[in-house]
């Protein structure tokens, strides 16, 4: 109603920016993406920031595959930017 057609969510449940002692697995993170998609509906652009939540590309790709069906426009910063491998 206010003209917004996209939203970015930050899922701070893993990695260096997790909130205090809160930590969750990739499945819980994917459930957050699902809840947001369900609340927004299919016509709204959903941007996901994983906030450096994964230790390696294998973990990151697993999360991305879990969230593919929720049609995120992108997954931002899933890995540490210094992790060149």
Coordinates of C-alpha atoms in Angstrom, one line a residue:
X1 CA 0.0 0.0 0.0
X2 CA 3.0 2.3 0.5
X3 CA 4.7 1.5 -2.7
X4 CA 7.4 -0.9 -1.5
X5 CA 8.0 -3.9 -3.7
X6 CA 11.0 -5.4 -2.0
X7 CA 12.3 -6.2 1.4
X8 CA 15.7 -7.4 2.7
X9 CA 15.9 -9.6 5.8
X10 CA 19.0 -10.2 7.8
X11 CA 19.2 -13.6 9.5
X12 CA 21.6 -13.1 12.4
X13 CA 21.4 -16.6 13.8
X14 CA 24.9 -17.8 12.8
X15 CA 28.3 -16.3 12.2
X16 CA 30.1 -13.3 13.8
X17 CA 27.0 -11.1 14.1
X18 CA 24.6 -13.5 15.7
X19 CA 22.7 -11.9 18.6
X20 CA 24.3 -12.7 21.9
X21 CA 24.1 -16.4 22.5
X22 CA 21.4 -17.1 20.0
X23 CA 22.5 -19.5 17.3
X24 CA 20.5 -21.7 14.9
X25 CA 21.1 -24.2 12.2
X26 CA 20.6 -23.7 8.4
X27 CA 17.2 -25.3 8.6
X28 CA 16.0 -22.7 11.1
X29 CA 17.4 -20.0 8.9
X30 CA 15.6 -21.4 5.9
X31 CA 12.4 -21.5 8.0
X32 CA 12.7 -17.7 8.6
X33 CA 13.0 -17.2 4.8
X34 CA 9.9 -19.3 4.3
X35 CA 7.9 -17.4 6.9
X36 CA 8.9 -14.1 5.3
X37 CA 8.0 -15.4 1.8
X38 CA 4.6 -16.6 3.1
X39 CA 3.9 -13.2 4.8
X40 CA 5.0 -11.2 1.7
X41 CA 3.4 -13.4 -1.0
X42 CA 4.9 -14.4 -4.4
X43 CA 4.8 -11.0 -6.0
X44 CA 7.1 -9.2 -3.6
X45 CA 10.9 -9.2 -4.0
X46 CA 12.7 -10.9 -1.1
X47 CA 16.4 -10.2 -0.5
X48 CA 18.2 -12.4 2.1
X49 CA 21.3 -11.4 4.0
X50 CA 22.9 -14.4 5.7
X51 CA 25.4 -12.2 7.6
X52 CA 28.5 -14.4 7.1
X53 CA 26.7 -17.3 8.6
X54 CA 28.5 -20.2 6.9
X55 CA 32.0 -21.5 7.3
X56 CA 32.4 -22.9 3.8
X57 CA 30.9 -23.0 0.3
X58 CA 29.3 -26.4 0.9
X59 CA 27.3 -25.2 3.9
X60 CA 26.4 -22.0 2.0
X61 CA 25.1 -23.9 -1.1
X62 CA 23.1 -26.2 1.1
X63 CA 21.3 -23.2 2.6
X64 CA 20.8 -21.6 -0.8
X65 CA 19.3 -24.9 -2.1
X66 CA 16.9 -25.0 0.9
X67 CA 15.7 -21.5 0.2
X68 CA 15.5 -21.7 -3.6
X69 CA 11.8 -22.5 -3.6
X70 CA 11.1 -19.3 -1.7
X71 CA 12.5 -17.3 -4.7
X72 CA 15.0 -15.0 -3.0
X73 CA 16.3 -12.4 -5.4
X74 CA 19.8 -12.9 -3.8
X75 CA 21.5 -14.2 -0.8
X76 CA 24.0 -11.6 0.5
X77 CA 27.2 -12.3 2.4
X78 CA 26.8 -16.0 3.2
X79 CA 30.6 -16.4 3.5
X80 CA 33.4 -14.4 5.0
X81 CA 34.5 -12.0 2.3
X82 CA 38.2 -13.1 3.0
X83 CA 37.4 -16.8 2.3
X84 CA 38.9 -17.0 -1.2
X85 CA 38.5 -20.7 -1.4

